[in-house]
Amino acid sequence: GPMAAMCVSSQRLCQMVHSAGLRHGTVDRLHTLLATGWWMAAIDSSYDSQLDQMIVRSTNRFTVVKKLANDIAVLPQPAHPGSSLPATLIGLHGQNLFEALVALRLLADATKNVHLEVALAARRLAMQETVDLHIHVYERIVY
Amino acid sequence: NATTLAFFRRLEALDALVEKHLDLATQV
């Protein structure tokens, strides 16, 4: 039934977000929200179709963003993840990373890997932002 | 709402940055 379908789509979304390796706590937050939503849908059937549609939309959107990130991640050579990331970006997250990315000025002789690592950092931030926005919307519905 | 608008603006800016650096990566 719809509850079982929602359970499966929730687990799939959590698994995808987990495998993306986003900021600590993201998967836990999403998992708690979806579990809460599942119980609310069990009590009030007006929730289940709305939530299930949202979960499917989130999964579809996230699939696209994650694929784009994976496509970039395989390009740097040799494979030393993050080793070519400019020092001004290391350890930054969220708004700080966004501002540093926008302000970033690379030297004209920057290597291919540096550009690829910067592109990957921007894509990974877009992935985190996408998940965060979807979590924000779920929170407004569930709580 | 404001959160969604800010999100789409940042996403557009990030997409542009990705494009720019992928282009530069192919040039070196």
PDB file of C-alpha atoms in Angstrom:
ATOM      1  CA  GLY A   1       0.000   0.000   0.000  1.00  0.00           C
ATOM      2  CA  PRO A   2       0.992   3.712   0.014  1.00  0.00           C
ATOM      3  CA  MET A   3       2.588   3.444   3.466  1.00  0.00           C
ATOM      4  CA  ALA A   4       4.895   0.648   2.354  1.00  0.00           C
ATOM      5  CA  ALA A   5       5.785   2.594  -0.808  1.00  0.00           C
ATOM      6  CA  MET A   6       6.601   5.674   1.269  1.00  0.00           C
ATOM      7  CA  CYS A   7       8.759   3.592   3.602  1.00  0.00           C
ATOM      8  CA  VAL A   8      10.749   2.270   0.633  1.00  0.00           C
ATOM      9  CA  SER A   9      11.138   5.706  -1.000  1.00  0.00           C
ATOM     10  CA  SER A  10      12.220   7.221   2.352  1.00  0.00           C
ATOM     11  CA  GLN A  11      14.890   4.567   2.847  1.00  0.00           C
ATOM     12  CA  ARG A  12      16.111   5.050  -0.720  1.00  0.00           C
ATOM     13  CA  LEU A  13      16.448   8.810  -0.238  1.00  0.00           C
ATOM     14  CA  CYS A  14      18.273   8.384   3.096  1.00  0.00           C
ATOM     15  CA  GLN A  15      20.640   5.853   1.511  1.00  0.00           C
ATOM     16  CA  MET A  16      21.413   8.231  -1.370  1.00  0.00           C
ATOM     17  CA  VAL A  17      22.089  11.139   0.962  1.00  0.00           C
ATOM     18  CA  HIS A  18      24.219   8.871   3.166  1.00  0.00           C
ATOM     19  CA  SER A  19      26.358   7.709   0.242  1.00  0.00           C
ATOM     20  CA  ALA A  20      26.905  11.320  -0.872  1.00  0.00           C
ATOM     21  CA  GLY A  21      28.945  11.912   2.297  1.00  0.00           C
ATOM     22  CA  LEU A  22      27.451  15.303   3.119  1.00  0.00           C
ATOM     23  CA  ARG A  23      27.909  17.397   6.275  1.00  0.00           C
ATOM     24  CA  HIS A  24      27.735  15.474   9.571  1.00  0.00           C
ATOM     25  CA  GLY A  25      24.174  15.204  10.883  1.00  0.00           C
ATOM     26  CA  THR A  26      22.445  15.659   7.510  1.00  0.00           C
ATOM     27  CA  VAL A  27      21.368  12.025   7.162  1.00  0.00           C
ATOM     28  CA  ASP A  28      20.257  11.779  10.815  1.00  0.00           C
ATOM     29  CA  ARG A  29      18.147  14.923  10.449  1.00  0.00           C
ATOM     30  CA  LEU A  30      16.546  13.640   7.242  1.00  0.00           C
ATOM     31  CA  HIS A  31      15.976  10.184   8.704  1.00  0.00           C
ATOM     32  CA  THR A  32      14.269  11.547  11.838  1.00  0.00           C
ATOM     33  CA  LEU A  33      12.058  13.808   9.714  1.00  0.00           C
ATOM     34  CA  LEU A  34      10.995  11.046   7.351  1.00  0.00           C
ATOM     35  CA  ALA A  35      10.327   8.648  10.231  1.00  0.00           C
ATOM     36  CA  THR A  36       8.160  11.327  11.884  1.00  0.00           C
ATOM     37  CA  GLY A  37       6.391  11.949   8.577  1.00  0.00           C
ATOM     38  CA  TRP A  38       5.773   8.239   8.196  1.00  0.00           C
ATOM     39  CA  TRP A  39       4.072   8.071  11.611  1.00  0.00           C
ATOM     40  CA  MET A  40       2.002  11.172  10.829  1.00  0.00           C
ATOM     41  CA  ALA A  41       0.898   9.616   7.551  1.00  0.00           C
ATOM     42  CA  ALA A  42      -0.058   6.466   9.474  1.00  0.00           C
ATOM     43  CA  ILE A  43      -2.342   8.576  11.684  1.00  0.00           C
ATOM     44  CA  ASP A  44      -3.608  11.066   9.081  1.00  0.00           C
ATOM     45  CA  SER A  45      -3.979   9.745   5.531  1.00  0.00           C
ATOM     46  CA  SER A  46      -4.050  13.274   4.056  1.00  0.00           C
ATOM     47  CA  TYR A  47      -0.293  13.369   4.669  1.00  0.00           C
ATOM     48  CA  ASP A  48       0.768  10.212   2.877  1.00  0.00           C
ATOM     49  CA  SER A  49       0.245  11.135  -0.801  1.00  0.00           C
ATOM     50  CA  GLN A  50       1.724  14.621  -0.288  1.00  0.00           C
ATOM     51  CA  LEU A  51       4.785  13.273   1.519  1.00  0.00           C
ATOM     52  CA  ASP A  52       5.360  10.381  -0.843  1.00  0.00           C
ATOM     53  CA  GLN A  53       5.245  12.721  -3.864  1.00  0.00           C
ATOM     54  CA  MET A  54       7.711  15.026  -2.146  1.00  0.00           C
ATOM     55  CA  ILE A  55      10.087  12.184  -1.334  1.00  0.00           C
ATOM     56  CA  VAL A  56      10.010  10.984  -4.937  1.00  0.00           C
ATOM     57  CA  ARG A  57      10.637  14.543  -6.205  1.00  0.00           C
ATOM     58  CA  SER A  58      13.510  14.988  -3.752  1.00  0.00           C
ATOM     59  CA  THR A  59      15.022  11.689  -4.841  1.00  0.00           C
ATOM     60  CA  ASN A  60      14.767  12.611  -8.528  1.00  0.00           C
ATOM     61  CA  ARG A  61      16.276  16.044  -7.988  1.00  0.00           C
ATOM     62  CA  PHE A  62      19.023  14.652  -5.798  1.00  0.00           C
ATOM     63  CA  THR A  63      19.820  11.904  -8.318  1.00  0.00           C
ATOM     64  CA  VAL A  64      20.593  14.578 -10.945  1.00  0.00           C
ATOM     65  CA  VAL A  65      22.771  16.728  -8.657  1.00  0.00           C
ATOM     66  CA  LYS A  66      24.628  13.677  -7.300  1.00  0.00           C
ATOM     67  CA  LYS A  67      25.335  12.333 -10.791  1.00  0.00           C
ATOM     68  CA  LEU A  68      26.811  15.683 -11.857  1.00  0.00           C
ATOM     69  CA  ALA A  69      29.066  15.621  -8.768  1.00  0.00           C
ATOM     70  CA  ASN A  70      30.118  12.016  -9.433  1.00  0.00           C
ATOM     71  CA  ASP A  71      30.962  12.918 -13.053  1.00  0.00           C
ATOM     72  CA  ILE A  72      33.384  15.601 -11.845  1.00  0.00           C
ATOM     73  CA  ALA A  73      34.782  13.460  -9.006  1.00  0.00           C
ATOM     74  CA  VAL A  74      36.187  10.873 -11.427  1.00  0.00           C
ATOM     75  CA  LEU A  75      38.071  13.468 -13.520  1.00  0.00           C
ATOM     76  CA  PRO A  76      41.030  14.597 -11.311  1.00  0.00           C
ATOM     77  CA  GLN A  77      44.280  12.736 -12.009  1.00  0.00           C
ATOM     78  CA  PRO A  78      46.104  11.280 -10.245  1.00  0.00           C
ATOM     79  CA  ALA A  79      43.446  10.338  -7.730  1.00  0.00           C
ATOM     80  CA  HIS A  80      44.226  12.256  -4.551  1.00  0.00           C
ATOM     81  CA  PRO A  81      40.828  13.568  -3.483  1.00  0.00           C
ATOM     82  CA  GLY A  82      40.985  17.132  -2.234  1.00  0.00           C
ATOM     83  CA  SER A  83      44.762  17.373  -2.591  1.00  0.00           C
ATOM     84  CA  SER A  84      44.497  20.106  -5.220  1.00  0.00           C
ATOM     85  CA  LEU A  85      41.857  22.164  -3.421  1.00  0.00           C
ATOM     86  CA  PRO A  86      43.003  25.798  -2.932  1.00  0.00           C
ATOM     87  CA  ALA A  87      43.976  26.468   0.707  1.00  0.00           C
ATOM     88  CA  THR A  88      41.373  29.255   1.058  1.00  0.00           C
ATOM     89  CA  LEU A  89      38.569  26.709   0.591  1.00  0.00           C
ATOM     90  CA  ILE A  90      39.791  23.955   2.907  1.00  0.00           C
ATOM     91  CA  GLY A  91      37.587  23.287   5.924  1.00  0.00           C
ATOM     92  CA  LEU A  92      34.849  25.713   4.849  1.00  0.00           C
ATOM     93  CA  HIS A  93      31.153  24.854   4.695  1.00  0.00           C
ATOM     94  CA  GLY A  94      27.858  26.484   3.802  1.00  0.00           C
ATOM     95  CA  GLN A  95      27.794  30.268   3.399  1.00  0.00           C
ATOM     96  CA  ASN A  96      31.541  30.579   4.181  1.00  0.00           C
ATOM     97  CA  LEU A  97      32.423  28.130   1.419  1.00  0.00           C
ATOM     98  CA  PHE A  98      30.021  29.863  -0.971  1.00  0.00           C
ATOM     99  CA  GLU A  99      31.591  33.280  -0.342  1.00  0.00           C
ATOM    100  CA  ALA A 100      35.122  31.875  -0.669  1.00  0.00           C
ATOM    101  CA  LEU A 101      34.195  30.167  -3.950  1.00  0.00           C
ATOM    102  CA  VAL A 102      32.743  33.390  -5.364  1.00  0.00           C
ATOM    103  CA  ALA A 103      35.796  35.403  -4.237  1.00  0.00           C
ATOM    104  CA  LEU A 104      38.301  32.789  -5.435  1.00  0.00           C
ATOM    105  CA  ARG A 105      40.970  34.082  -7.824  1.00  0.00           C
ATOM    106  CA  LEU A 106      43.241  31.386  -9.181  1.00  0.00           C
ATOM    107  CA  LEU A 107      46.590  31.998 -10.813  1.00  0.00           C
ATOM    108  CA  ALA A 108      46.700  31.766 -14.586  1.00  0.00           C
ATOM    109  CA  ASP A 109      48.928  28.671 -14.321  1.00  0.00           C
ATOM    110  CA  ALA A 110      46.550  26.780 -12.008  1.00  0.00           C
ATOM    111  CA  THR A 111      46.540  23.090 -12.885  1.00  0.00           C
ATOM    112  CA  LYS A 112      43.676  21.120 -14.341  1.00  0.00           C
ATOM    113  CA  ASN A 113      43.194  19.325 -11.013  1.00  0.00           C
ATOM    114  CA  VAL A 114      42.821  22.618  -9.133  1.00  0.00           C
ATOM    115  CA  HIS A 115      39.980  23.669 -11.446  1.00  0.00           C
ATOM    116  CA  LEU A 116      38.365  20.254 -11.174  1.00  0.00           C
ATOM    117  CA  GLU A 117      38.583  20.257  -7.361  1.00  0.00           C
ATOM    118  CA  VAL A 118      37.037  23.747  -7.261  1.00  0.00           C
ATOM    119  CA  ALA A 119      34.232  22.603  -9.610  1.00  0.00           C
ATOM    120  CA  LEU A 120      33.687  19.559  -7.385  1.00  0.00           C
ATOM    121  CA  ALA A 121      33.608  21.705  -4.220  1.00  0.00           C
ATOM    122  CA  ALA A 122      30.973  23.962  -5.851  1.00  0.00           C
ATOM    123  CA  ARG A 123      28.943  20.945  -6.983  1.00  0.00           C
ATOM    124  CA  ARG A 124      29.135  19.317  -3.542  1.00  0.00           C
ATOM    125  CA  LEU A 125      27.961  22.551  -1.925  1.00  0.00           C
ATOM    126  CA  ALA A 126      25.026  22.614  -4.380  1.00  0.00           C
ATOM    127  CA  MET A 127      24.237  19.031  -3.318  1.00  0.00           C
ATOM    128  CA  GLN A 128      24.319  19.973   0.384  1.00  0.00           C
ATOM    129  CA  GLU A 129      22.166  23.047  -0.291  1.00  0.00           C
ATOM    130  CA  THR A 130      19.648  20.937  -2.212  1.00  0.00           C
ATOM    131  CA  VAL A 131      19.324  18.441   0.636  1.00  0.00           C
ATOM    132  CA  ASP A 132      19.148  21.243   3.226  1.00  0.00           C
ATOM    133  CA  LEU A 133      16.340  22.973   1.329  1.00  0.00           C
ATOM    134  CA  HIS A 134      14.357  19.741   1.023  1.00  0.00           C
ATOM    135  CA  ILE A 135      14.850  19.072   4.745  1.00  0.00           C
ATOM    136  CA  HIS A 136      13.647  22.620   5.461  1.00  0.00           C
ATOM    137  CA  VAL A 137      10.481  22.031   3.407  1.00  0.00           C
ATOM    138  CA  TYR A 138       9.840  18.656   5.088  1.00  0.00           C
ATOM    139  CA  GLU A 139      10.231  20.311   8.492  1.00  0.00           C
ATOM    140  CA  ARG A 140       7.556  22.854   7.606  1.00  0.00           C
ATOM    141  CA  ILE A 141       5.171  20.055   6.626  1.00  0.00           C
ATOM    142  CA  VAL A 142       5.945  17.574   9.390  1.00  0.00           C
ATOM    143  CA  TYR A 143       6.347  19.860  12.428  1.00  0.00           C
TER     144      TYR A 143
ATOM    145  CA  ASN B   1       9.565  32.301   0.069  1.00  0.00           C
ATOM    146  CA  ALA B   2      12.895  33.937   0.990  1.00  0.00           C
ATOM    147  CA  THR B   3      14.706  30.650   1.782  1.00  0.00           C
ATOM    148  CA  THR B   4      13.761  29.118  -1.562  1.00  0.00           C
ATOM    149  CA  LEU B   5      14.696  32.271  -3.490  1.00  0.00           C
ATOM    150  CA  ALA B   6      18.084  32.496  -1.776  1.00  0.00           C
ATOM    151  CA  PHE B   7      18.615  28.800  -2.487  1.00  0.00           C
ATOM    152  CA  PHE B   8      17.955  29.168  -6.215  1.00  0.00           C
ATOM    153  CA  ARG B   9      20.233  32.222  -6.437  1.00  0.00           C
ATOM    154  CA  ARG B  10      23.082  30.322  -4.747  1.00  0.00           C
ATOM    155  CA  LEU B  11      22.431  27.263  -6.888  1.00  0.00           C
ATOM    156  CA  GLU B  12      22.622  29.369 -10.086  1.00  0.00           C
ATOM    157  CA  ALA B  13      25.860  30.967  -8.890  1.00  0.00           C
ATOM    158  CA  LEU B  14      27.308  27.545  -8.008  1.00  0.00           C
ATOM    159  CA  ASP B  15      26.292  26.128 -11.402  1.00  0.00           C
ATOM    160  CA  ALA B  16      28.051  29.057 -13.106  1.00  0.00           C
ATOM    161  CA  LEU B  17      31.188  28.416 -11.015  1.00  0.00           C
ATOM    162  CA  VAL B  18      31.155  24.719 -11.917  1.00  0.00           C
ATOM    163  CA  GLU B  19      30.818  25.562 -15.620  1.00  0.00           C
ATOM    164  CA  LYS B  20      33.614  28.132 -15.449  1.00  0.00           C
ATOM    165  CA  HIS B  21      36.102  25.810 -13.742  1.00  0.00           C
ATOM    166  CA  LEU B  22      35.235  22.846 -15.948  1.00  0.00           C
ATOM    167  CA  ASP B  23      35.907  25.080 -18.973  1.00  0.00           C
ATOM    168  CA  LEU B  24      39.219  26.231 -17.474  1.00  0.00           C
ATOM    169  CA  ALA B  25      40.159  22.618 -16.671  1.00  0.00           C
ATOM    170  CA  THR B  26      39.790  21.645 -20.321  1.00  0.00           C
ATOM    171  CA  GLN B  27      41.979  24.588 -21.412  1.00  0.00           C
ATOM    172  CA  VAL B  28      45.062  23.646 -19.343  1.00  0.00           C
TER     173      VAL B  28
END
